[in-house]
mmCIF file of C-alpha atoms in Angstrom:
data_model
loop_
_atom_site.group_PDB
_atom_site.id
_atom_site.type_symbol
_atom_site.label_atom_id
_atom_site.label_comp_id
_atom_site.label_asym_id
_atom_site.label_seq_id
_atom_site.Cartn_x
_atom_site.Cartn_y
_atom_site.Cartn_z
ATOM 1 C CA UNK A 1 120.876 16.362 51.417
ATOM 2 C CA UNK A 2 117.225 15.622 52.125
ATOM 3 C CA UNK A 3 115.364 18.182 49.815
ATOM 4 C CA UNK A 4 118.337 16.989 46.793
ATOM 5 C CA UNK A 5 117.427 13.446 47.094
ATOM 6 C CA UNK A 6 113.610 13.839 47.038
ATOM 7 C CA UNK A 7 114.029 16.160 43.909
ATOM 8 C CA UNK A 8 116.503 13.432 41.995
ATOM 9 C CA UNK A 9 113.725 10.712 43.553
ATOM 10 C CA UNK A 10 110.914 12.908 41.978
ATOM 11 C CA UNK A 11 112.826 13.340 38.692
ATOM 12 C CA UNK A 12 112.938 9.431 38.464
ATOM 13 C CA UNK A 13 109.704 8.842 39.537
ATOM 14 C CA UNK A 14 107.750 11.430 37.011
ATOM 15 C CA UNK A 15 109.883 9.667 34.276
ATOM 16 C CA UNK A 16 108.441 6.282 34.783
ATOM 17 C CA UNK A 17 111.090 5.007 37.194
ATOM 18 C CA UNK A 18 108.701 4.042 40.193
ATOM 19 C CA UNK A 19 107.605 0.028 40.432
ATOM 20 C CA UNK A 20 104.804 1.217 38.639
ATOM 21 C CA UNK A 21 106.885 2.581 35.936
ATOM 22 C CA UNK A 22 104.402 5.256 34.765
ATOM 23 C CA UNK A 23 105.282 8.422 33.552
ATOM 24 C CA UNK A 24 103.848 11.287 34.762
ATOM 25 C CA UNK A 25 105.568 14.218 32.857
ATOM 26 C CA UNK A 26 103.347 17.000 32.865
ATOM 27 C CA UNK A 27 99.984 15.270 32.837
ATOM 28 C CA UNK A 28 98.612 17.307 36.072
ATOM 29 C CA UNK A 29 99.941 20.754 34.555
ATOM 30 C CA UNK A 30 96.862 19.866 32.067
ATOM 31 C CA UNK A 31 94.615 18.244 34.663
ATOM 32 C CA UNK A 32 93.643 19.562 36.496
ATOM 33 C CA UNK A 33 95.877 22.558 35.611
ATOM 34 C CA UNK A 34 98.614 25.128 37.493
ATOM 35 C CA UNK A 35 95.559 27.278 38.925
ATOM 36 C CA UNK A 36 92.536 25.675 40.794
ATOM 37 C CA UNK A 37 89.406 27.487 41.693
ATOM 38 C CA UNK A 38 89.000 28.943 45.293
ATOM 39 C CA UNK A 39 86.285 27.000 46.678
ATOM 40 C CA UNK A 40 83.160 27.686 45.043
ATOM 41 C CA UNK A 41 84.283 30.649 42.933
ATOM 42 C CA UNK A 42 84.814 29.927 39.133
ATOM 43 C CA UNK A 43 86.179 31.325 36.364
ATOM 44 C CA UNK A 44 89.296 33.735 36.731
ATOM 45 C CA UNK A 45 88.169 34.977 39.676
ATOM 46 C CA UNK A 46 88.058 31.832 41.700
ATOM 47 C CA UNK A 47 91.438 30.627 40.314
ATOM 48 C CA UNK A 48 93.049 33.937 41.048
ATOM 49 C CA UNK A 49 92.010 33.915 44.743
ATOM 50 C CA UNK A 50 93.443 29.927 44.390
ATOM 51 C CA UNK A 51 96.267 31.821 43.575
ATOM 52 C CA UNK A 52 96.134 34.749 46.311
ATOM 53 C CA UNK A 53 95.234 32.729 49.173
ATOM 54 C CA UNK A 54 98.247 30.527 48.641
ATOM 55 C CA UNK A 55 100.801 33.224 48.875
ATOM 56 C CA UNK A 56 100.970 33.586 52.757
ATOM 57 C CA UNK A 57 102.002 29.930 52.727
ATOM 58 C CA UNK A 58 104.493 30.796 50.311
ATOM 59 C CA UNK A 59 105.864 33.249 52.002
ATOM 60 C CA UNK A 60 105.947 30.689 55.160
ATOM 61 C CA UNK A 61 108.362 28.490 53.135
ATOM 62 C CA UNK A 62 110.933 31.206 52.526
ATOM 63 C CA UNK A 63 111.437 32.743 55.790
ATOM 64 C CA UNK A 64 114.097 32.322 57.487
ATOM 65 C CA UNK A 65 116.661 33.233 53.996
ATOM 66 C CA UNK A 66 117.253 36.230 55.850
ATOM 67 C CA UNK A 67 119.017 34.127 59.343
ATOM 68 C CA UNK A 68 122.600 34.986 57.404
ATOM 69 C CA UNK A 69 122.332 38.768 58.194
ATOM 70 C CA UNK A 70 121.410 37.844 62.203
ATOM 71 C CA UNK A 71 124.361 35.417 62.522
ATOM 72 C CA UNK A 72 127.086 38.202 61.222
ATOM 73 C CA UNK A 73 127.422 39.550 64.702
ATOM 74 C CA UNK A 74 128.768 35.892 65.851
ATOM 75 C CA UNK A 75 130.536 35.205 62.486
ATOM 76 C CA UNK A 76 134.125 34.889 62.247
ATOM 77 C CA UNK A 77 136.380 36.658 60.072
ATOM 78 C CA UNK A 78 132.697 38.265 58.882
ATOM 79 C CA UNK A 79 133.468 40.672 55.932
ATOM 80 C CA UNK A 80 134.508 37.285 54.284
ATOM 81 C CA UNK A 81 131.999 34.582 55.313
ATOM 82 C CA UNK A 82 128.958 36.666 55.236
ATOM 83 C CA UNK A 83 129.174 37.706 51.860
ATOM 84 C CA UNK A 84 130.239 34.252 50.523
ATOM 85 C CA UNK A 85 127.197 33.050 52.651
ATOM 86 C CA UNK A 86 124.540 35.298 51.042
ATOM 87 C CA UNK A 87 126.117 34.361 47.460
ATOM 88 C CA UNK A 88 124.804 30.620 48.385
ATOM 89 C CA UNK A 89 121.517 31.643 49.353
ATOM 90 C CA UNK A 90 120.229 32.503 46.025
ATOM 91 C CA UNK A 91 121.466 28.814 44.574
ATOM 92 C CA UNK A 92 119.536 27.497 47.648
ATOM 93 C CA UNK A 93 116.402 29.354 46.339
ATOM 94 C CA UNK A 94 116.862 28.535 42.658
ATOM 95 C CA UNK A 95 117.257 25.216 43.582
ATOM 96 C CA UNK A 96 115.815 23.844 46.580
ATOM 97 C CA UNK A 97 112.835 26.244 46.813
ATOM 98 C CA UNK A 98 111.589 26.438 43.603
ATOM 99 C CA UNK A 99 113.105 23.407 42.236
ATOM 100 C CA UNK A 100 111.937 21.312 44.787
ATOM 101 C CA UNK A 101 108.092 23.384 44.002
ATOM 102 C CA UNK A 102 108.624 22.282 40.288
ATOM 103 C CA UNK A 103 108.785 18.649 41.095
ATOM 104 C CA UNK A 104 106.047 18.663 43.434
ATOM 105 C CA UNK A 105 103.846 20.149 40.790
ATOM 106 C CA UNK A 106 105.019 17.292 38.625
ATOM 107 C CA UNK A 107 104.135 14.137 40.983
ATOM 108 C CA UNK A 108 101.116 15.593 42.631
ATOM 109 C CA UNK A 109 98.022 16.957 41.383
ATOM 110 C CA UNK A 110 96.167 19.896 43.630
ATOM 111 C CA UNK A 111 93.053 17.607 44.282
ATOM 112 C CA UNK A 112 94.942 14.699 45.625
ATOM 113 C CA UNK A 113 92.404 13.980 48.584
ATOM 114 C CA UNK A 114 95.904 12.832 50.458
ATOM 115 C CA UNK A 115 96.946 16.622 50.610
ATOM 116 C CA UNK A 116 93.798 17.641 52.948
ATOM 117 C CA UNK A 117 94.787 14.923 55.878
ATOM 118 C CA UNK A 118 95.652 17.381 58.151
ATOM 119 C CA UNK A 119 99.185 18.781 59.575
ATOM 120 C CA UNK A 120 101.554 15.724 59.671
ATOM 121 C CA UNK A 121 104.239 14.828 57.965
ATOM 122 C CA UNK A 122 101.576 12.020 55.838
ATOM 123 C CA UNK A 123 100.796 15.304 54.555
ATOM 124 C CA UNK A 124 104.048 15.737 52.579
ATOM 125 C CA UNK A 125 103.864 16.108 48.691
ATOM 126 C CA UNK A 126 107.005 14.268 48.856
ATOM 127 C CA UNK A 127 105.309 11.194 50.686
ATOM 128 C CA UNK A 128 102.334 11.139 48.865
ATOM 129 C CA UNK A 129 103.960 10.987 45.069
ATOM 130 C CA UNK A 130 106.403 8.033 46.967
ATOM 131 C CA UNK A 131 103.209 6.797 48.413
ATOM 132 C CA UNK A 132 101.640 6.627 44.982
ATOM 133 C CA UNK A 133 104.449 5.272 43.153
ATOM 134 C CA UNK A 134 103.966 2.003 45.162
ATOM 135 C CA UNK A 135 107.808 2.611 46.595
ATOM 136 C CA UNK A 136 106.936 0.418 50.018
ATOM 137 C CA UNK A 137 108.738 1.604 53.364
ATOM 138 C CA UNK A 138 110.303 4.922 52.041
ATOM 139 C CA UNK A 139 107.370 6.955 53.161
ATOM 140 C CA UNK A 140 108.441 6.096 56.559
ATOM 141 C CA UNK A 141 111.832 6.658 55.868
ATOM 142 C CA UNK A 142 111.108 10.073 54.063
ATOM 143 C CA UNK A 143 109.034 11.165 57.439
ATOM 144 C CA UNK A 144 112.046 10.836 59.551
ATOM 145 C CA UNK A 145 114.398 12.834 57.364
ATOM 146 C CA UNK A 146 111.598 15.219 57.024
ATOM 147 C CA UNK A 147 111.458 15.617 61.182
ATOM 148 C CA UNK A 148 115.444 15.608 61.158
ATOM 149 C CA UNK A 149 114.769 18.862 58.833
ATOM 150 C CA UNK A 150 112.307 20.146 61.067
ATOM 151 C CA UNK A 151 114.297 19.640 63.939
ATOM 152 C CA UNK A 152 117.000 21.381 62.058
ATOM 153 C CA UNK A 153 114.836 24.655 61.209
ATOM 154 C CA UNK A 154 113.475 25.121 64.648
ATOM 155 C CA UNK A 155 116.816 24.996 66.146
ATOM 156 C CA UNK A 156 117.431 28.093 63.580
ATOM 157 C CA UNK A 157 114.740 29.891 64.629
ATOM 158 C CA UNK A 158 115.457 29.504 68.239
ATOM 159 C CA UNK A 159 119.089 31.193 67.178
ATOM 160 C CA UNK A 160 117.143 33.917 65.716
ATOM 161 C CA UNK A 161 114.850 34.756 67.719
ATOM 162 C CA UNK A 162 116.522 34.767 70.969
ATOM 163 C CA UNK A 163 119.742 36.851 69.410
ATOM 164 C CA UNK A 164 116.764 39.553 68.588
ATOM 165 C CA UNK A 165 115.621 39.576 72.269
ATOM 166 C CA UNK A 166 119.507 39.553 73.465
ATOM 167 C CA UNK A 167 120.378 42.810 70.817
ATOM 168 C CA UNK A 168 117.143 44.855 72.185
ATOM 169 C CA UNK A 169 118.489 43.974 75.753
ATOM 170 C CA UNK A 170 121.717 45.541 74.539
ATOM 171 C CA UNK A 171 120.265 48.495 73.111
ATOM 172 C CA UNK A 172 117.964 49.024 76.332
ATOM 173 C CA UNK A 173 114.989 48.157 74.288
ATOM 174 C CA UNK A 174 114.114 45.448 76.109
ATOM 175 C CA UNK A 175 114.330 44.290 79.765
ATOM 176 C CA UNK A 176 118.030 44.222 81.109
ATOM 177 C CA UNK A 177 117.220 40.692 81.805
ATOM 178 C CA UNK A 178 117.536 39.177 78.289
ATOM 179 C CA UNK A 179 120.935 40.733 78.337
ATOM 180 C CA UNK A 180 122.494 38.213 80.894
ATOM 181 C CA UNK A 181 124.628 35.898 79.247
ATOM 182 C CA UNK A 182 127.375 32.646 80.356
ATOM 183 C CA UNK A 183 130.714 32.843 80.655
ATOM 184 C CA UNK A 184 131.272 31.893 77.311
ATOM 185 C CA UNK A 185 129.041 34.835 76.176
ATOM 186 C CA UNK A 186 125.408 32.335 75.651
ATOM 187 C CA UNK A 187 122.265 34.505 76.063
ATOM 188 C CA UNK A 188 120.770 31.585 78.618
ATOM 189 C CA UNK A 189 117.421 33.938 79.440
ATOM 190 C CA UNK A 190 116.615 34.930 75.912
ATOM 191 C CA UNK A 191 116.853 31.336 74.915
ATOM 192 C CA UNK A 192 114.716 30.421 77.595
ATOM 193 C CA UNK A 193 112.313 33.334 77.022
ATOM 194 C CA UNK A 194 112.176 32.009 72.882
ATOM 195 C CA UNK A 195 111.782 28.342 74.003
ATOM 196 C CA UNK A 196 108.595 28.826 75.798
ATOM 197 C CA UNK A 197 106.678 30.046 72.841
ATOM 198 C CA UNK A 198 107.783 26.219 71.107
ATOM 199 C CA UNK A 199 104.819 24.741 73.530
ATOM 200 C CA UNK A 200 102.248 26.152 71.552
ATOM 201 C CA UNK A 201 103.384 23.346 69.093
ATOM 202 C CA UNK A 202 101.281 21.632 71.359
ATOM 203 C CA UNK A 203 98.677 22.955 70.358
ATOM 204 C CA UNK A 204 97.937 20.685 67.272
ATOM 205 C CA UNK A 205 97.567 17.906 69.275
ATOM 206 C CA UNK A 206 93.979 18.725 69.811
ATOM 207 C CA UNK A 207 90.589 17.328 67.601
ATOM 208 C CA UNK A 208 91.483 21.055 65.466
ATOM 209 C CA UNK A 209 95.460 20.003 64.711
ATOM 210 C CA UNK A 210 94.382 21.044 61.016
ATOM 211 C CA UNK A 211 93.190 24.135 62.268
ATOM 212 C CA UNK A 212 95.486 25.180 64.788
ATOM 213 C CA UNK A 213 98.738 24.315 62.573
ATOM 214 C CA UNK A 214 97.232 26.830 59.583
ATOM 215 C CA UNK A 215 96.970 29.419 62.613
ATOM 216 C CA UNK A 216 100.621 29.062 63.508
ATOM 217 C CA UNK A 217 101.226 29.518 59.856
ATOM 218 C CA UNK A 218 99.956 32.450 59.653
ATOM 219 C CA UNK A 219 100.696 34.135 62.654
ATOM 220 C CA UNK A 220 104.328 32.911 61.782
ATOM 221 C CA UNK A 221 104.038 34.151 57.771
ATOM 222 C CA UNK A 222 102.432 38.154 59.143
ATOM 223 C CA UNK A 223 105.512 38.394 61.451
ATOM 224 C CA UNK A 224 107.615 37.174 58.324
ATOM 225 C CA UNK A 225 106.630 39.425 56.178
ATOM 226 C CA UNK A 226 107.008 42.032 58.587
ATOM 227 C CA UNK A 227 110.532 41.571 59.348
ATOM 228 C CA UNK A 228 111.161 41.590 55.693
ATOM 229 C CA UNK A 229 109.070 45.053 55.693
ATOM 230 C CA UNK A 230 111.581 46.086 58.243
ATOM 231 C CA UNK A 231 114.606 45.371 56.344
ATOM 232 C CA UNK A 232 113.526 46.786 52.788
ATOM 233 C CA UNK A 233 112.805 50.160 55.200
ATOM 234 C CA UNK A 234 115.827 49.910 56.673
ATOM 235 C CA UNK A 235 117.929 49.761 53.443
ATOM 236 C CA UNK A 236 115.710 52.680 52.505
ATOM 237 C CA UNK A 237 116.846 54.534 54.924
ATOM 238 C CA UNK A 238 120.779 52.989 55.003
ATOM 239 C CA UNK A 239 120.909 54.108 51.271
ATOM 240 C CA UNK A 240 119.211 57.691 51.900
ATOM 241 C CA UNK A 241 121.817 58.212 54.651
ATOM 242 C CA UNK A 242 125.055 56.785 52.275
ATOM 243 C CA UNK A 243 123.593 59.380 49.450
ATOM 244 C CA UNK A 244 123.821 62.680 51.989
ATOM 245 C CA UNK A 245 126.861 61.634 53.415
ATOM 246 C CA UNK A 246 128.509 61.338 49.754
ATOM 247 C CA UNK A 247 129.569 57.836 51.178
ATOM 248 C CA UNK A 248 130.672 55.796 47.760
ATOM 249 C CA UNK A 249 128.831 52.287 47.502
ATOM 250 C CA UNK A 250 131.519 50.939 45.951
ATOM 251 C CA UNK A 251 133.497 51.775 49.172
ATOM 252 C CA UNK A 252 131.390 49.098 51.185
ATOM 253 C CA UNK A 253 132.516 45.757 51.349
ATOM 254 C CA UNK A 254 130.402 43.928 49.360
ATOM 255 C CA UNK A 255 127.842 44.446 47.266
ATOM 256 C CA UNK A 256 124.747 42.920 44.171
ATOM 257 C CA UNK A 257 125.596 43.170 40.918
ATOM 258 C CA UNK A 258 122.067 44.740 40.236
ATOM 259 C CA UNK A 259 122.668 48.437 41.144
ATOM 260 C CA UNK A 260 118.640 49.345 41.542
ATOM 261 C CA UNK A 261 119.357 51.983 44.427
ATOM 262 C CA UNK A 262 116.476 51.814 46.923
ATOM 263 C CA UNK A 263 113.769 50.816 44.163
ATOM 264 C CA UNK A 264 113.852 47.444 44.851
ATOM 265 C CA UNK A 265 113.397 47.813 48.427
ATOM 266 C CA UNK A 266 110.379 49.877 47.772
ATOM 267 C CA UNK A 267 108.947 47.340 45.202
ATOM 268 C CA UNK A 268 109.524 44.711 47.630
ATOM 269 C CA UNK A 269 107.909 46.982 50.317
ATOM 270 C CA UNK A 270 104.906 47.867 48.592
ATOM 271 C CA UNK A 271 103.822 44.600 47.417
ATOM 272 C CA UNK A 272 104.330 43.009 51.258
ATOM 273 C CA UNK A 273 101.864 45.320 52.297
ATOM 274 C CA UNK A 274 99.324 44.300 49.846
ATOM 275 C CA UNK A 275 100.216 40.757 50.608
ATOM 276 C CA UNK A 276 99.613 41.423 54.132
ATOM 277 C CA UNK A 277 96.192 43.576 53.887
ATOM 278 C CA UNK A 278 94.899 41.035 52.013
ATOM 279 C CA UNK A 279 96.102 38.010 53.724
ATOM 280 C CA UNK A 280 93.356 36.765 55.204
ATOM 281 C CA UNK A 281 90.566 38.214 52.661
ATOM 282 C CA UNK A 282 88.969 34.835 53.109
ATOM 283 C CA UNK A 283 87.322 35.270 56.313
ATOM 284 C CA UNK A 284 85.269 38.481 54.422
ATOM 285 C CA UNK A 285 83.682 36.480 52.054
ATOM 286 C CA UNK A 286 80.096 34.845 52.223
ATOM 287 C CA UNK A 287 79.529 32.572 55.717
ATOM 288 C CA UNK A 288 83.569 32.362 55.871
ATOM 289 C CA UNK A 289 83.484 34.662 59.148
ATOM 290 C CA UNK A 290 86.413 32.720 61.651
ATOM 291 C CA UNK A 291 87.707 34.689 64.647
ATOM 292 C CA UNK A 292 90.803 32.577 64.765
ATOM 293 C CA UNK A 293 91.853 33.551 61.268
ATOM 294 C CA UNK A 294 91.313 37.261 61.464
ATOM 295 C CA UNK A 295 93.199 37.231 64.657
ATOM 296 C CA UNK A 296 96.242 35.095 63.280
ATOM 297 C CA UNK A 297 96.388 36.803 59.754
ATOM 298 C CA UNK A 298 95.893 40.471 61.460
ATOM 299 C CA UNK A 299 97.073 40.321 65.074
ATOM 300 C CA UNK A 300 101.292 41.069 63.836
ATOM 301 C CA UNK A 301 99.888 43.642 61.451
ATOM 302 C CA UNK A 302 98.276 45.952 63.917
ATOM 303 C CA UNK A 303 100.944 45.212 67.563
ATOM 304 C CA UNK A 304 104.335 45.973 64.973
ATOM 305 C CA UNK A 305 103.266 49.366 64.950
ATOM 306 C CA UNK A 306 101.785 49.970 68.308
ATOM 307 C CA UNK A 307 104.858 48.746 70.368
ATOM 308 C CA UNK A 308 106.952 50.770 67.917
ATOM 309 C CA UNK A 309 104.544 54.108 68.449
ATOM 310 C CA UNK A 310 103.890 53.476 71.996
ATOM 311 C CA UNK A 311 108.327 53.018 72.301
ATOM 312 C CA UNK A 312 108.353 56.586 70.861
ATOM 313 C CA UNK A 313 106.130 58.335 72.545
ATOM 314 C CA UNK A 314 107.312 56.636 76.303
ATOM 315 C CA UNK A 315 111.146 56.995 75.234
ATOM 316 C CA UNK A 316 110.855 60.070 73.240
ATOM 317 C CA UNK A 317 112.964 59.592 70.674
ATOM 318 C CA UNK A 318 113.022 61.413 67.928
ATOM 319 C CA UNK A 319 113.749 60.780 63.962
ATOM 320 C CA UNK A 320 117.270 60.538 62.759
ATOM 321 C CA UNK A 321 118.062 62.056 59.702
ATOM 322 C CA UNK A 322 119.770 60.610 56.743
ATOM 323 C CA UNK A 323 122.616 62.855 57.456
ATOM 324 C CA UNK A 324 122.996 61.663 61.127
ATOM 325 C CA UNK A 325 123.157 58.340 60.287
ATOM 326 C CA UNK A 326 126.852 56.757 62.008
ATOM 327 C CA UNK A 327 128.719 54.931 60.047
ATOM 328 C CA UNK A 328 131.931 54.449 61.546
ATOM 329 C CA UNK A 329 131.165 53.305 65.298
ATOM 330 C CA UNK A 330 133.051 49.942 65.751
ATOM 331 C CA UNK A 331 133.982 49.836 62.185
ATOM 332 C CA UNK A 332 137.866 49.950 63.153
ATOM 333 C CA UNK A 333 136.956 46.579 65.341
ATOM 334 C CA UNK A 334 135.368 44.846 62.483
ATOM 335 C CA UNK A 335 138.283 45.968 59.772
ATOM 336 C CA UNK A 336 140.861 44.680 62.830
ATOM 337 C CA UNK A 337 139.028 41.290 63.049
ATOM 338 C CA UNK A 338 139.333 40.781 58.790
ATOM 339 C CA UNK A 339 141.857 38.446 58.108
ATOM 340 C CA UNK A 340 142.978 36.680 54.543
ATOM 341 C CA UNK A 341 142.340 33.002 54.857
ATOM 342 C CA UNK A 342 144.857 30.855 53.397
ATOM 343 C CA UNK A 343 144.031 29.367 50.427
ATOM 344 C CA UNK A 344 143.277 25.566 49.891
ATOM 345 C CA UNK A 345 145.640 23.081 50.260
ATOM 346 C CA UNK A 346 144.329 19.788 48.261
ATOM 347 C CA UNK A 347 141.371 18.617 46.488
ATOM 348 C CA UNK A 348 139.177 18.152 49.280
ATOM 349 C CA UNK A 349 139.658 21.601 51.104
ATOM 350 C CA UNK A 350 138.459 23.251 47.813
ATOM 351 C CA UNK A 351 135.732 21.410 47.906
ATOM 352 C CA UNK A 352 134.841 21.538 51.167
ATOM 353 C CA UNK A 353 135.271 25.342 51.111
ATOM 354 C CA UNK A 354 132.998 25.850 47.693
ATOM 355 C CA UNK A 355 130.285 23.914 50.088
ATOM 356 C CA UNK A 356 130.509 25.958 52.975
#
């Protein structure tokens, strides 16, 4: 409700509906343009590594698309709800993510000294182009909803993160202790464990809260972009295994439209890669040397693949092949807990079922 209001607000306000009633349109799109130079650098070069350096933030913004597949496990009636769930993630994209990017490029132009304040919410796009418009008290209004949302995605994350820790525990690859759950089947340690890594928040509080914030980014975007790594290679390998078991796709529950096979998983693959290499490119160039950086933008990079090499070569375990893959463990279970809902009733129950 938050991100749909500030894009109809934004619409309004580019049009010439603020106090001020001037219209905006596309005036920064001209000046000072879609691409600004990278520091010092001009010409192409400069406004390509504009473009570049942005894209681990960009990245930042759309993790966390990928929280539908983690909550299947806990999902009722799941053969239903996760696939109607993943349908609505693409409108969310389409338009909250890059709408909501469109109308910030509208109201805001890139060298808006407001934008380099630091980490807070004053910070905002959204409560600048208010703040500009002369719209008194909504900034402050804006800035709450804005936490609410925060509050929101953190609780998400917690979710996520501490169901990873509680499915390793079940797997035995990580300590039995993550596995201990309530009565009513609530991972209590692995919440615990994930909620102690929130103090670093902390962190900004000091004279660097600029600083430390982009670090968090960062560190946050690499282990991102890794997870995503991790599930184009695991549809890799889930697609190599359906081929040499002659397993139909159309036989799985749901599926895209977009029948690409395992190239778009290796398109998506490759170009994460190079998006992670070259994350943090900036600290090579002339007197740009910061330790902080390097560590934050390379630390994921390097311990993804040392925990998972140093797992094999403790445990042992060798490479399954595509023709070992299993398929049917606890697939009777899921099929037994698939159930036809009954359809809507009234007006309101169709709506409230298109919503959610």
């Amino acid at each position: 409700l938050t991100i749909t209001g500030l894009i109809i607000l934004g619409i309004v306000i580019t049009s010439g509906g603020g106090p001020d009633h001037h219209s905006i349109g596309f005036q920064f799109w001209r000046h000072p343009g879609p691409f600004t130079q990278y520091n010092d650098i001009t010409g192409s070069k400069g406004r390509f590594l504009g473009f570049w350096a942005v894209l681990t933030q960009a990245a930042f913004s759309y993790i966390g698309t990928e929280i539908v597949a983690i909550a299947a496990g806990e999902a009722r009636n799941p053969r239903r709800n996760i696939p109607r769930a993943i349908k609505k993630v693409y409108i969310r994209i389409l338009l909250f993510y890059l709408g909501g990017t469109f109308i910030i490029g509208l109201l805001v132009p890139s060298t808006d000294p407001s934008l380099r304040l630091g980490s807070g919410v004053g910070k905002s796009p959204f409560v600048i182009a208010i703040r500009n418009a002369g719209i008194p008290a909504l900034p402050s209004i804006i800035n709450a909803c804005l936490l609410t949302a925060a509050s929101s995605a953190a609780s998400s994350d917690l979710y996520t993160a501490s169901r990873a820790i509680y499915g390793l525990a079940l797997t035995r690859s990580a300590p039995q202790v993550f596995a201990r759950t309530t009565a009513r089947g609530l991972p209590y340690v692995a919440i615990g464990f994930t909620a102690l890594f929130g103090a670093l928040a902390y962190m900004s509080l000091s004279k660097g809260a600029g600083n430390v914030f982009n670090y968090l980014v960062d560190l946050s975007a690499a282990s991102g972009l890794l997870t995503w790594l991790g599930i184009d290679i695991l549809y890799i390998r889930f697609y190599a295994g359906l081929k040499a078991q002659g397993i139909s796709r159309s036989s799985l529950p749901w599926t895209s439209r977009f029948n690409t096979g395992a190239a778009a998983a290796w398109y998506s693959a490759v170009w994460i890669v190079v998006i992670l290499f070259f994350s943090g490119f900036n600290v090579f160039l002339d007197d740009s040397w910061d330790v902080g950086t390097f560590v934050t933008d390379y630390l994921p990079i390097w311990l993804f693949p040392v925990l998972w090499v140093g797992w094999k070569l403790v445990k042992r375990t060798h490479f399954m092949r595509a023709d070992e893959m299993d398929f049917l463990s606890g697939l009777e279970e899921v099929e037994a807990a698939s159930y036809d809902e009954p359809p809507p009733k009234n007006f309101v129950e169709r709506v409230w079922r298109t919503i959610m």
